[in-house]
Tab-separated table of C-alpha atoms and ligand atoms in Angstrom:
chain	number	residue	atom	x	y	z
A	1	MET	CA	115.590	172.795	105.360
A	2	ALA	CA	117.978	170.289	103.852
A	3	VAL	CA	121.475	169.698	105.206
A	4	ALA	CA	124.367	168.401	103.115
A	5	ALA	CA	127.909	167.503	104.085
A	6	ILE	CA	131.047	167.762	101.997
A	7	ILE	CA	134.099	165.796	103.109
A	8	VAL	CA	137.215	167.096	101.409
A	9	ALA	CA	139.842	164.407	100.927
A	10	GLY	CA	141.810	166.335	98.372
A	11	GLY	CA	145.349	166.542	99.685
A	12	ARG	CA	148.334	164.262	99.220
A	13	GLY	CA	149.216	164.794	102.890
A	14	HIS	CA	152.932	164.002	102.596
A	15	ARG	CA	153.759	165.508	105.976
A	16	ALA	CA	151.934	162.647	107.728
A	17	GLY	CA	154.397	160.099	106.292
A	18	GLY	CA	153.453	156.700	104.919
A	19	GLU	CA	153.136	155.576	101.329
A	20	ARG	CA	149.524	156.608	100.946
A	21	PRO	CA	147.827	159.946	101.617
A	22	LYS	CA	146.868	160.303	105.277
A	23	GLN	CA	143.119	160.157	104.619
A	24	LEU	CA	143.568	156.617	103.230
A	25	GLN	CA	145.694	155.294	106.081
A	26	PHE	CA	143.982	153.124	108.680
A	27	LEU	CA	143.079	154.380	112.125
A	28	LEU	CA	141.620	151.856	114.615
A	29	GLY	CA	140.489	149.519	111.851
A	30	ARG	CA	139.077	151.895	109.267
A	31	PRO	CA	140.507	154.446	106.825
A	32	VAL	CA	140.785	157.979	108.221
A	33	TYR	CA	138.160	159.371	105.807
A	34	ALA	CA	135.672	156.614	106.732
A	35	TRP	CA	135.369	158.050	110.256
A	36	SER	CA	133.871	161.269	108.945
A	37	VAL	CA	131.676	159.387	106.469
A	38	ALA	CA	130.249	157.357	109.351
A	39	ALA	CA	129.707	160.447	111.528
A	40	PHE	CA	127.675	162.281	108.885
A	41	LEU	CA	125.689	159.157	107.978
A	42	ALA	CA	124.882	158.628	111.659
A	43	HIS	CA	123.398	162.131	112.021
A	44	SER	CA	119.670	162.187	111.327
A	45	ALA	CA	119.639	165.813	110.065
A	46	VAL	CA	122.231	165.251	107.324
A	47	ASP	CA	120.387	164.404	104.113
A	48	GLU	CA	123.269	164.028	101.706
A	49	THR	CA	127.012	163.460	101.997
A	50	VAL	CA	129.555	164.027	99.258
A	51	LEU	CA	133.172	162.878	99.441
A	52	VAL	CA	135.527	164.967	97.296
A	53	VAL	CA	138.543	162.881	96.260
A	54	PRO	CA	141.642	163.781	94.253
A	55	GLU	CA	141.079	163.752	90.518
A	56	GLY	CA	141.551	160.298	89.013
A	57	ARG	CA	141.821	158.573	92.435
A	58	THR	CA	138.266	157.308	92.975
A	59	GLN	CA	139.552	153.710	92.937
A	60	ASP	CA	141.480	154.406	96.181
A	61	TYR	CA	138.179	154.786	98.036
A	62	ASP	CA	136.870	151.308	98.858
A	63	PRO	CA	133.061	151.140	98.383
A	64	LYS	CA	132.903	149.258	101.695
A	65	TRP	CA	133.842	152.455	103.547
A	66	ARG	CA	131.734	154.953	101.616
A	67	LYS	CA	128.344	153.295	101.344
A	68	GLY	CA	125.684	155.992	101.170
A	69	VAL	CA	127.948	158.818	100.017
A	70	ARG	CA	128.614	160.219	96.554
A	71	LEU	CA	132.142	160.614	95.200
A	72	VAL	CA	133.050	163.849	93.437
A	73	GLU	CA	136.439	164.567	91.884
A	74	GLY	CA	138.317	167.510	93.341
A	75	GLY	CA	140.364	170.237	91.704
A	76	ALA	CA	143.906	171.586	91.858
A	77	THR	CA	143.347	173.559	95.067
A	78	ARG	CA	141.321	172.925	98.191
A	79	SER	CA	138.956	175.768	97.285
A	80	GLN	CA	138.397	174.262	93.847
A	81	SER	CA	137.658	170.889	95.436
A	82	VAL	CA	135.083	172.518	97.713
A	83	ARG	CA	133.554	174.329	94.733
A	84	ASN	CA	133.221	170.984	92.926
A	85	GLY	CA	131.564	169.502	96.008
A	86	LEU	CA	129.137	172.431	96.286
A	87	ALA	CA	128.285	172.221	92.592
A	88	ALA	CA	127.394	168.547	92.988
A	89	LEU	CA	124.746	169.284	95.623
A	90	THR	CA	121.122	169.935	94.839
A	91	LEU	CA	120.358	172.473	97.561
A	92	GLY	CA	118.235	175.606	97.797
A	93	PRO	CA	119.853	178.925	98.830
A	94	ALA	CA	118.705	178.651	102.441
A	95	ASP	CA	119.734	175.009	102.849
A	96	ARG	CA	122.773	174.272	104.953
A	97	VAL	CA	126.094	172.754	104.150
A	98	LEU	CA	128.845	171.424	106.396
A	99	ILE	CA	132.340	171.378	104.910
A	100	HIS	CA	134.771	169.051	106.629
A	101	ASP	CA	138.387	167.891	106.260
A	102	ALA	CA	138.730	164.124	105.817
A	103	ALA	CA	141.909	164.350	107.916
A	104	ARG	CA	139.822	165.177	111.025
A	105	PRO	CA	138.355	161.793	111.967
A	106	GLY	CA	137.114	162.729	115.459
A	107	LEU	CA	133.758	164.188	114.398
A	108	GLN	CA	130.726	163.350	116.544
A	109	CYS	CA	126.998	164.001	116.215
A	110	GLY	CA	127.138	166.572	119.034
A	111	ASP	CA	129.558	168.741	117.020
A	112	ILE	CA	127.130	168.765	114.088
A	113	ASP	CA	124.201	169.660	116.407
A	114	GLN	CA	126.056	172.726	117.713
A	115	LEU	CA	126.966	173.948	114.238
A	116	LEU	CA	123.449	173.560	112.848
A	117	ALA	CA	121.972	175.355	115.860
A	118	ALA	CA	124.434	178.234	115.381
A	119	LEU	CA	123.298	178.674	111.774
A	120	ASP	CA	119.831	179.657	113.037
A	121	THR	CA	121.288	183.020	114.063
A	122	HIS	CA	124.543	183.271	112.089
A	123	ASP	CA	125.782	183.149	108.506
A	124	ALA	CA	128.504	180.649	109.289
A	125	ALA	CA	129.847	178.583	112.182
A	126	ALA	CA	132.945	176.567	113.016
A	127	PRO	CA	134.321	174.771	116.071
A	128	ALA	CA	137.223	176.644	117.664
A	129	LEU	CA	139.599	176.301	120.608
A	130	ILE	CA	141.187	179.216	122.429
A	131	VAL	CA	144.975	179.144	122.024
A	132	SER	CA	146.448	178.456	125.457
A	133	ASP	CA	150.134	177.793	124.682
A	134	ALA	CA	152.610	180.642	124.344
A	135	LEU	CA	153.107	181.560	120.725
A	136	LYS	CA	156.492	182.495	119.214
A	137	ARG	CA	157.585	183.455	115.781
A	138	ARG	CA	161.173	182.952	114.604
A	139	GLN	CA	162.198	185.699	112.263
A	140	ASP	CA	165.735	186.400	111.051
A	141	GLY	CA	167.075	184.041	113.745
A	142	GLN	CA	165.294	185.957	116.514
A	143	LEU	CA	162.471	184.545	118.596
A	144	GLN	CA	159.567	186.913	119.089
A	145	THR	CA	156.529	186.536	121.261
A	146	VAL	CA	153.202	186.679	119.505
A	147	LEU	CA	150.351	187.929	121.654
A	148	ARG	CA	147.842	185.144	121.896
A	149	ASP	CA	144.951	187.320	123.045
A	150	HIS	CA	141.840	186.639	121.022
A	151	LEU	CA	143.555	183.867	119.054
A	152	TYR	CA	141.629	180.724	118.124
A	153	ARG	CA	142.457	177.406	116.507
A	154	VAL	CA	139.603	176.939	114.056
A	155	GLN	CA	138.607	173.417	113.079
A	156	THR	CA	136.042	171.779	110.808
A	157	PRO	CA	133.267	171.069	109.944
A	158	GLN	CA	132.566	174.650	108.966
A	159	ALA	CA	128.869	175.317	108.486
A	160	PHE	CA	127.233	177.706	106.021
A	161	HIS	CA	124.033	178.598	104.281
A	162	TYR	CA	124.396	177.177	100.807
A	163	ALA	CA	124.012	180.380	98.788
A	164	GLY	CA	126.380	182.273	101.091
A	165	ILE	CA	129.343	179.939	100.745
A	166	ARG	CA	128.810	179.294	97.026
A	167	THR	CA	128.831	182.991	96.204
A	168	ALA	CA	131.761	183.718	98.518
A	169	LEU	CA	133.922	180.910	97.118
A	170	GLU	CA	133.165	181.880	93.545
A	171	ALA	CA	134.269	185.436	94.298
A	172	ALA	CA	137.442	184.420	96.171
A	173	ASP	CA	140.472	184.933	93.941
A	174	THR	CA	143.322	184.249	96.396
A	175	PRO	CA	144.163	180.905	98.039
A	176	LEU	CA	142.191	180.451	101.260
A	177	VAL	CA	143.359	178.721	104.459
A	178	ASP	CA	139.832	177.493	105.074
A	179	ASP	CA	136.275	178.067	103.883
A	180	LEU	CA	135.462	180.503	106.665
A	181	ALA	CA	138.047	182.856	105.142
A	182	ALA	CA	135.830	183.240	102.092
A	183	VAL	CA	132.883	184.607	104.092
A	184	GLU	CA	134.951	186.576	106.649
A	185	GLN	CA	136.042	188.907	103.876
A	186	ARG	CA	132.390	189.653	103.182
A	187	GLY	CA	131.503	190.621	106.748
A	188	ALA	CA	129.553	187.471	107.584
A	189	ARG	CA	128.256	186.906	111.119
A	190	ILE	CA	130.280	183.928	112.301
A	191	ALA	CA	129.633	181.800	115.375
A	192	LEU	CA	132.420	179.832	117.036
A	193	THR	CA	131.163	176.603	118.600
A	194	GLU	CA	132.994	174.391	121.069
A	195	GLY	CA	136.199	173.035	119.517
A	196	ARG	CA	137.577	169.642	120.516
A	197	GLU	CA	141.030	168.086	120.691
A	198	ARG	CA	139.622	165.091	118.798
A	199	LEU	CA	138.655	167.405	115.914
A	200	SER	CA	142.355	168.163	115.382
A	201	LYS	CA	143.764	167.504	111.962
A	202	ILE	CA	146.090	164.583	111.328
A	203	THR	CA	149.129	166.315	109.860
A	204	TYR	CA	152.323	164.643	111.129
A	205	PRO	CA	153.170	160.912	111.632
A	206	GLY	CA	152.856	161.195	115.443
A	207	ASP	CA	149.300	162.486	115.054
A	208	PHE	CA	147.994	158.992	114.232
A	209	GLU	CA	148.949	157.638	117.649
A	210	HIS	CA	147.573	160.705	119.394
A	211	MET	CA	144.278	160.413	117.497
A	212	GLU	CA	144.038	156.692	118.304
A	213	ARG	CA	144.227	157.524	121.985
A	214	LEU	CA	141.549	160.206	121.598
A	215	LEU	CA	139.150	157.981	119.655
A	216	GLN	CA	139.697	154.705	121.496
A	217	PRO	CA	136.623	154.024	123.589
A	218	PRO	CA	137.384	153.570	127.274
A	219	SER	CA	138.156	149.915	127.981
A	220	ALA	CA	135.457	149.933	130.659
A	221	ALA	CA	132.945	150.095	127.818
A	222	ILE	CA	134.147	146.775	126.340
A	223	ARG	CA	131.646	143.956	126.772
A	224	VAL	CA	132.483	140.256	126.901
A	225	GLY	CA	130.168	137.256	126.640
A	226	THR	CA	130.635	133.511	126.802
A	227	GLY	CA	128.645	130.788	125.080
A	228	TYR	CA	128.489	127.008	125.409
A	229	ASP	CA	126.622	124.479	123.298
A	230	VAL	CA	126.277	120.724	122.979
A	231	HIS	CA	124.744	118.518	120.298
A	232	ALA	CA	124.458	114.721	120.317
A	233	PHE	CA	125.605	112.579	117.423
A	234	GLU	CA	122.996	110.756	115.365
A	235	PRO	CA	123.330	108.627	112.251
A	236	GLY	CA	124.613	110.720	109.381
A	237	THR	CA	127.523	111.473	107.081
A	238	PHE	CA	128.606	115.012	108.029
A	239	VAL	CA	128.544	117.651	110.740
A	240	THR	CA	128.156	121.417	110.221
A	241	LEU	CA	130.808	123.413	112.085
A	242	CYS	CA	131.084	127.198	111.728
A	243	GLY	CA	129.184	127.074	108.470
A	244	CYS	CA	131.362	124.299	106.989
A	245	ARG	CA	130.122	120.835	106.093
A	246	ILE	CA	132.686	118.385	107.484
A	247	PRO	CA	132.459	114.676	106.480
A	248	HIS	CA	132.049	112.352	109.468
A	249	ASP	CA	130.687	108.908	110.280
A	250	ALA	CA	127.846	110.569	112.245
A	251	GLY	CA	125.727	113.700	112.050
A	252	LEU	CA	124.649	116.070	114.820
A	253	ALA	CA	121.080	115.980	116.121
A	254	GLY	CA	119.342	119.315	116.395
A	255	HIS	CA	116.358	121.373	115.394
A	256	SER	CA	118.464	123.622	113.136
A	257	ASP	CA	121.637	122.591	111.302
A	258	ALA	CA	123.129	121.839	114.775
A	259	ASP	CA	126.176	124.023	114.137
A	260	VAL	CA	127.599	123.747	117.618
A	261	GLY	CA	130.386	126.283	116.906
A	262	TRP	CA	128.181	129.111	115.661
A	263	HIS	CA	125.554	128.375	118.336
A	264	ALA	CA	128.205	128.895	121.019
A	265	LEU	CA	129.388	132.084	119.275
A	266	THR	CA	125.846	133.442	118.870
A	267	ASP	CA	125.169	132.755	122.537
A	268	ALA	CA	128.394	134.521	123.472
A	269	ILE	CA	127.182	137.609	121.588
A	270	PHE	CA	123.767	137.510	123.274
A	271	GLY	CA	125.687	137.134	126.534
A	272	ALA	CA	127.865	140.166	125.868
A	273	LEU	CA	124.747	142.208	125.099
A	274	ALA	CA	122.903	140.726	128.116
A	275	LEU	CA	120.043	139.789	125.794
A	276	GLY	CA	119.231	136.285	126.924
A	277	ASP	CA	120.209	133.231	124.949
A	278	LEU	CA	119.786	131.526	121.600
A	279	GLY	CA	116.617	129.744	122.747
A	280	ASP	CA	114.954	133.075	123.675
A	281	HIS	CA	115.547	134.491	120.208
A	282	PHE	CA	115.014	131.312	118.177
A	283	PRO	CA	112.766	128.959	120.180
A	284	PRO	CA	113.317	125.303	119.173
A	285	SER	CA	109.531	124.957	119.457
A	286	ASP	CA	109.094	127.270	116.463
A	287	PRO	CA	108.899	125.189	113.253
A	288	LYS	CA	110.332	128.206	111.402
A	289	TRP	CA	113.821	127.262	112.590
A	290	LYS	CA	113.646	123.594	111.562
A	291	GLY	CA	116.813	122.803	109.629
A	292	ALA	CA	117.775	126.499	109.719
A	293	ASP	CA	121.208	127.638	108.594
A	294	SER	CA	122.862	128.919	111.751
A	295	ALA	CA	124.218	131.875	109.755
A	296	VAL	CA	120.697	133.282	110.246
A	297	PHE	CA	121.099	133.144	114.051
A	298	LEU	CA	124.584	134.633	113.938
A	299	SER	CA	123.477	137.414	111.563
A	300	GLU	CA	120.607	138.380	113.867
A	301	ALA	CA	123.015	138.579	116.823
A	302	LEU	CA	125.312	140.776	114.715
A	303	ARG	CA	122.390	143.029	113.791
A	304	LEU	CA	121.625	143.496	117.492
A	305	ILE	CA	125.267	144.388	118.175
A	306	THR	CA	125.106	147.209	115.610
A	307	ALA	CA	121.681	148.356	116.768
A	308	ARG	CA	123.069	148.819	120.282
A	309	GLY	CA	126.040	150.877	119.119
A	310	TYR	CA	128.643	148.147	119.418
A	311	ALA	CA	130.880	146.204	117.056
A	312	LEU	CA	132.227	142.671	117.329
A	313	GLU	CA	135.952	143.065	117.955
A	314	SER	CA	137.122	139.471	118.206
A	315	CYS	CA	135.983	135.970	119.084
A	316	ASP	CA	137.581	132.791	120.339
A	317	LEU	CA	135.964	129.376	119.880
A	318	THR	CA	136.947	125.989	121.230
A	319	ILE	CA	135.427	122.892	119.623
A	320	ILE	CA	135.440	119.879	121.947
A	321	CYS	CA	135.313	116.380	120.420
A	322	GLU	CA	137.352	113.242	119.747
A	323	ALA	CA	136.362	113.258	116.064
A	324	PRO	CA	136.117	114.554	113.400
A	325	LYS	CA	139.508	116.226	113.252
A	326	VAL	CA	138.907	119.961	113.206
A	327	LYS	CA	142.359	121.189	112.267
A	328	PRO	CA	142.203	120.383	108.513
A	329	HIS	CA	138.995	122.466	108.304
A	330	ARG	CA	140.032	125.252	110.631
A	331	GLN	CA	140.957	127.805	107.966
A	332	ALA	CA	137.692	127.210	106.083
A	333	MET	CA	135.768	127.665	109.354
A	334	ILE	CA	137.621	130.913	110.070
A	335	ASP	CA	136.951	132.138	106.522
A	336	ARG	CA	133.219	131.350	106.755
A	337	THR	CA	133.004	133.063	110.150
A	338	ALA	CA	134.856	136.084	108.738
A	339	MET	CA	132.415	136.262	105.847
A	340	VAL	CA	129.324	136.247	108.061
A	341	THR	CA	130.639	138.474	110.851
A	342	GLY	CA	132.649	140.915	108.731
A	343	LEU	CA	135.601	140.406	111.083
A	344	SER	CA	139.042	140.030	109.581
A	345	ALA	CA	140.467	136.530	109.934
A	346	ASP	CA	143.122	137.673	112.406
A	347	ARG	CA	140.366	138.510	114.906
A	348	ILE	CA	138.801	135.035	114.776
A	349	SER	CA	140.290	132.190	116.762
A	350	ILE	CA	139.051	128.623	116.304
A	351	LYS	CA	140.694	125.942	118.409
A	352	ALA	CA	139.887	122.302	119.084
A	353	THR	CA	140.538	119.905	121.894
A	354	THR	CA	139.631	116.363	122.909
A	355	THR	CA	138.707	115.407	126.460
A	356	GLU	CA	141.186	112.511	126.552
A	357	GLY	CA	138.420	109.943	126.172
A	358	LEU	CA	136.555	111.252	129.242
A	359	GLY	CA	132.928	112.271	129.491
A	360	PHE	CA	130.277	112.363	126.767
A	361	THR	CA	132.609	113.890	124.200
A	362	GLY	CA	135.252	111.304	125.092
A	363	ARG	CA	132.679	108.525	124.571
A	364	ARG	CA	131.898	110.105	121.177
A	365	GLU	CA	128.266	110.682	122.113
A	366	GLY	CA	128.320	114.259	120.909
A	367	MET	CA	130.253	117.486	120.443
A	368	ALA	CA	130.529	120.635	122.529
A	369	ALA	CA	131.785	124.120	121.785
A	370	GLN	CA	132.533	127.150	123.847
A	371	ALA	CA	133.019	130.718	122.677
A	372	VAL	CA	134.017	134.131	123.912
A	373	ALA	CA	132.887	137.269	122.085
A	374	VAL	CA	134.371	140.725	122.686
A	375	LEU	CA	132.325	143.784	121.757
A	376	ALA	CA	133.461	147.410	121.759
A	377	PRO	CA	131.287	150.483	121.402
A	378	THR	CA	131.301	151.904	117.906
A	379	PRO	CA	133.627	154.792	118.638
A	380	SER	CA	132.789	158.419	118.688
A	381	MET	CA	129.884	158.885	116.280
A	382	THR	CA	127.128	159.442	118.788
A	383	GLY	CA	128.874	161.378	121.553
B	401	MG	MG1	122.779	124.333	119.715
């Protein structure tokens, strides 16, 4: 049976403040909607994901953050947006669909597992939390207690059999608070799965900070690695540093392009992952790497970071030499490193120092570089 996901990013979300709708604002380095996109893409049972966006606003959704999902334009109401999303799917009646609010970025694979399992025995399912605070209603200036017995806070994704939700939404003629409301009215058997604080909806400005705290991986999970590399000078006219060709009265000797900066950075990444060193992955004895562009080494290290559920958060490099002068090329080196790593430039530090004429770098026999790489687990998609 196929499974599809619909992420509804329809609303303007003015209550959350900010100049842009809340689903487009950034949360821990990615737009709010991109969190849900990533969660559905990470789940092996989800075959297709559709992102429903406000009519005429597709350009607000950067292709970088929605690779692998289809954009569908929404309608005037949330229900109409969901109907548009459902109509865009090619599902059989018994296939399953998960309908999710883009403003709930805390979705994890485990939540999806529970919902899909519940659909084996139910018509619909949604995560829910029992209300534990006292509930009051203010009416005509008077505060009244509302009995909270049997009250739930119902979240999303809400899971359905395709035919069931399509028919129910087509028949619904009043505005609905959520999609479950459409099938409740028809006596559907509904399962409530375990709700989560992190599945809460971002509604007010303060919710962003709260959600950041919920989604931030524990700092204990951060990994740090260091790298160090040296190459000797040889006759030549340029050196390659962090992917940039820098004119010099000598070149650097090495099996590859001898990019001492990126070698140190690549080693720092292998160090953070505890996966050996550059020589283990790219043996200098292998003729394949003769004259290789060190971007290849760095890209492989980056691939391993992703494969292990981490992301490169920041790096700090120090280039050690008397000459050439690094500073005039620093921005180009940062830009090249940003391009290969996908990091933004403000997370890449490249510094340079001399050794005051001391040692092999001071005698201009070669260059050295050291690097620190910081990796953080890719938050929340696999919990
Ligand atoms: Mg090297």
